[in-house]
PDB file of C-alpha atoms in Angstrom:
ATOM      1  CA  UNK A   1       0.000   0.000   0.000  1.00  0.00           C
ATOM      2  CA  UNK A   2       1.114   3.298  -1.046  1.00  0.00           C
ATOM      3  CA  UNK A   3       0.023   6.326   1.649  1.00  0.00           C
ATOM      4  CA  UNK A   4       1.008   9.386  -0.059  1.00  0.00           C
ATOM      5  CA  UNK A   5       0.512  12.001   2.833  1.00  0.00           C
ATOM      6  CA  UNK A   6      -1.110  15.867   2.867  1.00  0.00           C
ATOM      7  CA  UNK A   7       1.889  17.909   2.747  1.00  0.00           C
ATOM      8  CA  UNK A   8       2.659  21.563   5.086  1.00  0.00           C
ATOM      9  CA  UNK A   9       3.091  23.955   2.639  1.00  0.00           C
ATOM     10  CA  UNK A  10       0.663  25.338   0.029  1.00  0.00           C
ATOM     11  CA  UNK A  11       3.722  25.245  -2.609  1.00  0.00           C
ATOM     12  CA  UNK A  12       3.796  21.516  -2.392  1.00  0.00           C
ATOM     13  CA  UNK A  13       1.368  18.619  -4.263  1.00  0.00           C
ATOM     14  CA  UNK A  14      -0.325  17.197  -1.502  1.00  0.00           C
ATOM     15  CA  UNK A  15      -3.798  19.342  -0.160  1.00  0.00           C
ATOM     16  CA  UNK A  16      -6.416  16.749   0.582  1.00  0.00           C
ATOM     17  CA  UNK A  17      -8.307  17.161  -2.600  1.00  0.00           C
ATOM     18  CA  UNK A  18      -5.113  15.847  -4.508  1.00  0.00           C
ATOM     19  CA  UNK A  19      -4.526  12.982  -1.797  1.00  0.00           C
ATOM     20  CA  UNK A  20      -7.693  11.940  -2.090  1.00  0.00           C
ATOM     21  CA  UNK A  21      -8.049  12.237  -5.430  1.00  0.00           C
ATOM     22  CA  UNK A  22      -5.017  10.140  -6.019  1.00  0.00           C
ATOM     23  CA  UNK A  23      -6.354   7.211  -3.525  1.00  0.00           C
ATOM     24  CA  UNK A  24      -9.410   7.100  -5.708  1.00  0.00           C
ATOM     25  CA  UNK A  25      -8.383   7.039  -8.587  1.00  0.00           C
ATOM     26  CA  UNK A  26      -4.947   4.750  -8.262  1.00  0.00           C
ATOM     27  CA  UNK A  27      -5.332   1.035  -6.908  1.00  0.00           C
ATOM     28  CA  UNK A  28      -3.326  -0.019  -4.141  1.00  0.00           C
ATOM     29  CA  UNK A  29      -3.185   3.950  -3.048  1.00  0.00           C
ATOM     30  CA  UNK A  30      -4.924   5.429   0.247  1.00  0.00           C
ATOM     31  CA  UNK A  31      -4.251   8.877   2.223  1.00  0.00           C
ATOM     32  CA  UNK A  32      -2.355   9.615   5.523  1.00  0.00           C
ATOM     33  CA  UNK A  33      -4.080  12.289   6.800  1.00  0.00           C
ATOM     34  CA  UNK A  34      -1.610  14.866   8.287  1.00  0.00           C
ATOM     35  CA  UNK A  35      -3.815  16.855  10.180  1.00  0.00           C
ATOM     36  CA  UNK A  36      -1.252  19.429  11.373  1.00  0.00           C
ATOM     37  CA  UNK A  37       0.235  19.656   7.978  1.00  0.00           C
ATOM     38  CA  UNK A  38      -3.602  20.671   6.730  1.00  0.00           C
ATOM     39  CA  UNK A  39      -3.691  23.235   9.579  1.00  0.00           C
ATOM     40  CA  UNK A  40      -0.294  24.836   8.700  1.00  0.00           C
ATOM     41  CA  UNK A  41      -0.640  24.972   4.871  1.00  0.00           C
ATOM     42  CA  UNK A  42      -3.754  26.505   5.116  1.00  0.00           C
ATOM     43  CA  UNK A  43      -2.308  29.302   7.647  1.00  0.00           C
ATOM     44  CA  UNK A  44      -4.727  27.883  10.757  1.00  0.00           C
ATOM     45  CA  UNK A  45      -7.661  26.476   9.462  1.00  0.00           C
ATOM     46  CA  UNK A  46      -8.711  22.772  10.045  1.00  0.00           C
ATOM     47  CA  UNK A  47      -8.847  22.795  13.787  1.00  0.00           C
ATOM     48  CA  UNK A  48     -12.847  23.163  14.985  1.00  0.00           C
ATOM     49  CA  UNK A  49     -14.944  20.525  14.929  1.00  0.00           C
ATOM     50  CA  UNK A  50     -16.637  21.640  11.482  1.00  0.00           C
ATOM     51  CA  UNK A  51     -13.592  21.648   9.838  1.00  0.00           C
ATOM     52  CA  UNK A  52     -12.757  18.173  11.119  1.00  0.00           C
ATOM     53  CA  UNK A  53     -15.834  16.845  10.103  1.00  0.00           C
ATOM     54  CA  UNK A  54     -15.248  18.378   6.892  1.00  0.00           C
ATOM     55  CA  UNK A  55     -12.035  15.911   6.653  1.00  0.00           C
ATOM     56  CA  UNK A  56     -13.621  12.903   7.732  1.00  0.00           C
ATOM     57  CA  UNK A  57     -16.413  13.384   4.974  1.00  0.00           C
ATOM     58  CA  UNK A  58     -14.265  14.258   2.279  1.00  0.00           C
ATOM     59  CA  UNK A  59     -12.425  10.762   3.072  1.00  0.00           C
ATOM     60  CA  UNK A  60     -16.171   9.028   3.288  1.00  0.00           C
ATOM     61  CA  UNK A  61     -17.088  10.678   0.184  1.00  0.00           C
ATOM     62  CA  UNK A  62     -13.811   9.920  -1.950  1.00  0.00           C
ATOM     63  CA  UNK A  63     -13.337   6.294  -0.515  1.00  0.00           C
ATOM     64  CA  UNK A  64     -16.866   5.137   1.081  1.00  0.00           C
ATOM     65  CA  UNK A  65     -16.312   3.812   4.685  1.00  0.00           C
ATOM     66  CA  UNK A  66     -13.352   1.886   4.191  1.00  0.00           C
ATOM     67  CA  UNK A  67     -11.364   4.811   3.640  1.00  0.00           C
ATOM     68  CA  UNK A  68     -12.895   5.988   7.616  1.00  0.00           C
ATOM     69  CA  UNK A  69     -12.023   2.223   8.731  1.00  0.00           C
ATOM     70  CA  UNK A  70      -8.510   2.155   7.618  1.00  0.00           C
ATOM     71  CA  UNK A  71      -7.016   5.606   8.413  1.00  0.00           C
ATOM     72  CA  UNK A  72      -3.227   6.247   8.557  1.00  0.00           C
ATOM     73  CA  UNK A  73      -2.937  10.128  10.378  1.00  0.00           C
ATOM     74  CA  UNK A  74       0.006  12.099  11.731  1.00  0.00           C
ATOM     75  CA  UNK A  75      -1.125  14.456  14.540  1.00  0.00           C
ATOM     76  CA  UNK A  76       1.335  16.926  16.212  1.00  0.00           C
ATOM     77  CA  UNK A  77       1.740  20.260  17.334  1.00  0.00           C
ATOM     78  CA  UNK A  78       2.751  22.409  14.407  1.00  0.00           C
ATOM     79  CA  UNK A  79       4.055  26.324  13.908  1.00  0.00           C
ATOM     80  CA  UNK A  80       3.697  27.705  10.301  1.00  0.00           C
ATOM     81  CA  UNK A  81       3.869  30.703   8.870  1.00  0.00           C
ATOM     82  CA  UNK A  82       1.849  32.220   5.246  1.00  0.00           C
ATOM     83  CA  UNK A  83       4.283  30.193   3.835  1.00  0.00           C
ATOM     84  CA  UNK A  84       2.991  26.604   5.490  1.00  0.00           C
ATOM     85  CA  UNK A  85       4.785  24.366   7.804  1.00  0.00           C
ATOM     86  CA  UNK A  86       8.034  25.820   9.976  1.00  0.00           C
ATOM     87  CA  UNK A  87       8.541  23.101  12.567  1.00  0.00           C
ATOM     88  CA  UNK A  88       6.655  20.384  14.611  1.00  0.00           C
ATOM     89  CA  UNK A  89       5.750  21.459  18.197  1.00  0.00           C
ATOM     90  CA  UNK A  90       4.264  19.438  21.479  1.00  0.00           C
ATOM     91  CA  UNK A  91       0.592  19.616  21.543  1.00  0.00           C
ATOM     92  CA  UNK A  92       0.273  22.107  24.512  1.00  0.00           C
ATOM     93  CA  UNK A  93       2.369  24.390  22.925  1.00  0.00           C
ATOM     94  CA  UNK A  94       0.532  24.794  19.548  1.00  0.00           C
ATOM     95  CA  UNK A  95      -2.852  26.493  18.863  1.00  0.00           C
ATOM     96  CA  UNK A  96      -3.851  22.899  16.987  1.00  0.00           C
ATOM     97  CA  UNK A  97      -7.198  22.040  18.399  1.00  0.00           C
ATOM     98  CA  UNK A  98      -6.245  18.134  19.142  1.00  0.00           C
ATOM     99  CA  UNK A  99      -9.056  17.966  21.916  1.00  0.00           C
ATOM    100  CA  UNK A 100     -11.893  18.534  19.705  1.00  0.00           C
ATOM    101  CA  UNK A 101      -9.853  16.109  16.536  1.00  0.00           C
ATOM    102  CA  UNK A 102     -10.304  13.480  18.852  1.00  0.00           C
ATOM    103  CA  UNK A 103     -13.886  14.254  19.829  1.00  0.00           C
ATOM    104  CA  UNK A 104     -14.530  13.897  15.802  1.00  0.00           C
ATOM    105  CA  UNK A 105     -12.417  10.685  15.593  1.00  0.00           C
ATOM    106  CA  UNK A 106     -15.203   9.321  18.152  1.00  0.00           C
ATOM    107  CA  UNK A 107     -17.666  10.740  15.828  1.00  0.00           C
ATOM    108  CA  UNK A 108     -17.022   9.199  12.456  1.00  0.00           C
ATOM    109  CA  UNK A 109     -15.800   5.950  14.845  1.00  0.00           C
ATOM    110  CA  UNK A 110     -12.493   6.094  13.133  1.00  0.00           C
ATOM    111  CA  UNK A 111     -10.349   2.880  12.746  1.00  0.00           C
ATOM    112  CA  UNK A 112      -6.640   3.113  11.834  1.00  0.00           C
ATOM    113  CA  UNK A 113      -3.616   4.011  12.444  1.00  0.00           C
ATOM    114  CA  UNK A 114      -1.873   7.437  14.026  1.00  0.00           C
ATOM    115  CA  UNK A 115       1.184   8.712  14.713  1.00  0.00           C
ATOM    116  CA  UNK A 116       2.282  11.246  16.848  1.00  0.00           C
ATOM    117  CA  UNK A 117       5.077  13.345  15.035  1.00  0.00           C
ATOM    118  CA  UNK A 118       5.823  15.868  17.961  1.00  0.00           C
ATOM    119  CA  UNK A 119       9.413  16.648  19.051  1.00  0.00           C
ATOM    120  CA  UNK A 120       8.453  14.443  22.699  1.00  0.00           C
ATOM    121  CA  UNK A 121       6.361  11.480  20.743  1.00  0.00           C
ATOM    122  CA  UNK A 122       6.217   9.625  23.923  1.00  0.00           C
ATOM    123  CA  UNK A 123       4.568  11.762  25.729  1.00  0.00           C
ATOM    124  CA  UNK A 124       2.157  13.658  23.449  1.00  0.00           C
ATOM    125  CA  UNK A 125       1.481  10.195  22.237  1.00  0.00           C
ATOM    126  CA  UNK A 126       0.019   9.642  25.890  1.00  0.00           C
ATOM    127  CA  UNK A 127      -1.619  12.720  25.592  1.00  0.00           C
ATOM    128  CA  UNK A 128      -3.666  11.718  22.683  1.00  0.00           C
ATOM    129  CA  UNK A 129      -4.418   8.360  23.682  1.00  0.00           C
ATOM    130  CA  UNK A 130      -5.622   9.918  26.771  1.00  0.00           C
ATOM    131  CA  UNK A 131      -7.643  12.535  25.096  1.00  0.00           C
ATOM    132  CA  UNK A 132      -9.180  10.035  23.106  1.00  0.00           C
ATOM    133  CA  UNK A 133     -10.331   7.661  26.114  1.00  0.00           C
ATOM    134  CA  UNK A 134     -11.980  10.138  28.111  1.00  0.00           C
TER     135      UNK A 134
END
């Protein structure tokens, strides 16, 4: 399986709409869902619960329910500027809205993978895990 992932920076191939568009069109292709990267290249959007939803039915729409029941996401902390991603940051020190991501996961009763990508993975790892369970 090839997972080609949402990229950071508006410059780059790699919004959803192209991710998704190549998982539906190529066989053998699905998305990993960046979620910070989508909130940096698009200068702080994607982090409220609409625009989370918004994600998760995009990925419902473009792959049915499989693509919900076989997700492969990155979640971190992220800084950006106009110009998309700068660095990777720990949760609590990031405006990314990973409470209410993880409210939405519930939601759509998202299956998959995730993987933390902040500079302290252990940790903010526990933090989502956490988030999630409560």
């Amino acid at each position: 399986m090839l997972l080609p992932e949402t990229t950071g920076k508006p410059t780059q191939l790699g919004d959803l709409e192209e991710t998704l568009m190549m998982a539906s069109a190529i066989e053998g292709v699905m998305p990993c869902i960046d979620f910070s990267h989508l909130h940096a290249r698009s200068c702080g959007e994607y982090n409220t619960i609409e625009e989370f939803r918004s994600v998760f039915e995009s990925v419902e729409n473009a792959l049915g329910r499989v693509g919900l029941d076989s997700m492969h996401c990155h979640i971190s902390g992220i800084a950006y500027t106009e110009k998309g991603e700068k660095n990777h940051l720990l949760h609590q020190e990031s405006d990314y809205n990973y409470i209410d991501l993880m409210a939405v996961f519930h939601e759509f009763d998202i299956k998959g993978l995730v993987i933390c990508e902040s500079p302290n993975l252990e940790e903010d790892a526990l933090l989502l895990r956490n988030t999630f369970s409560n």
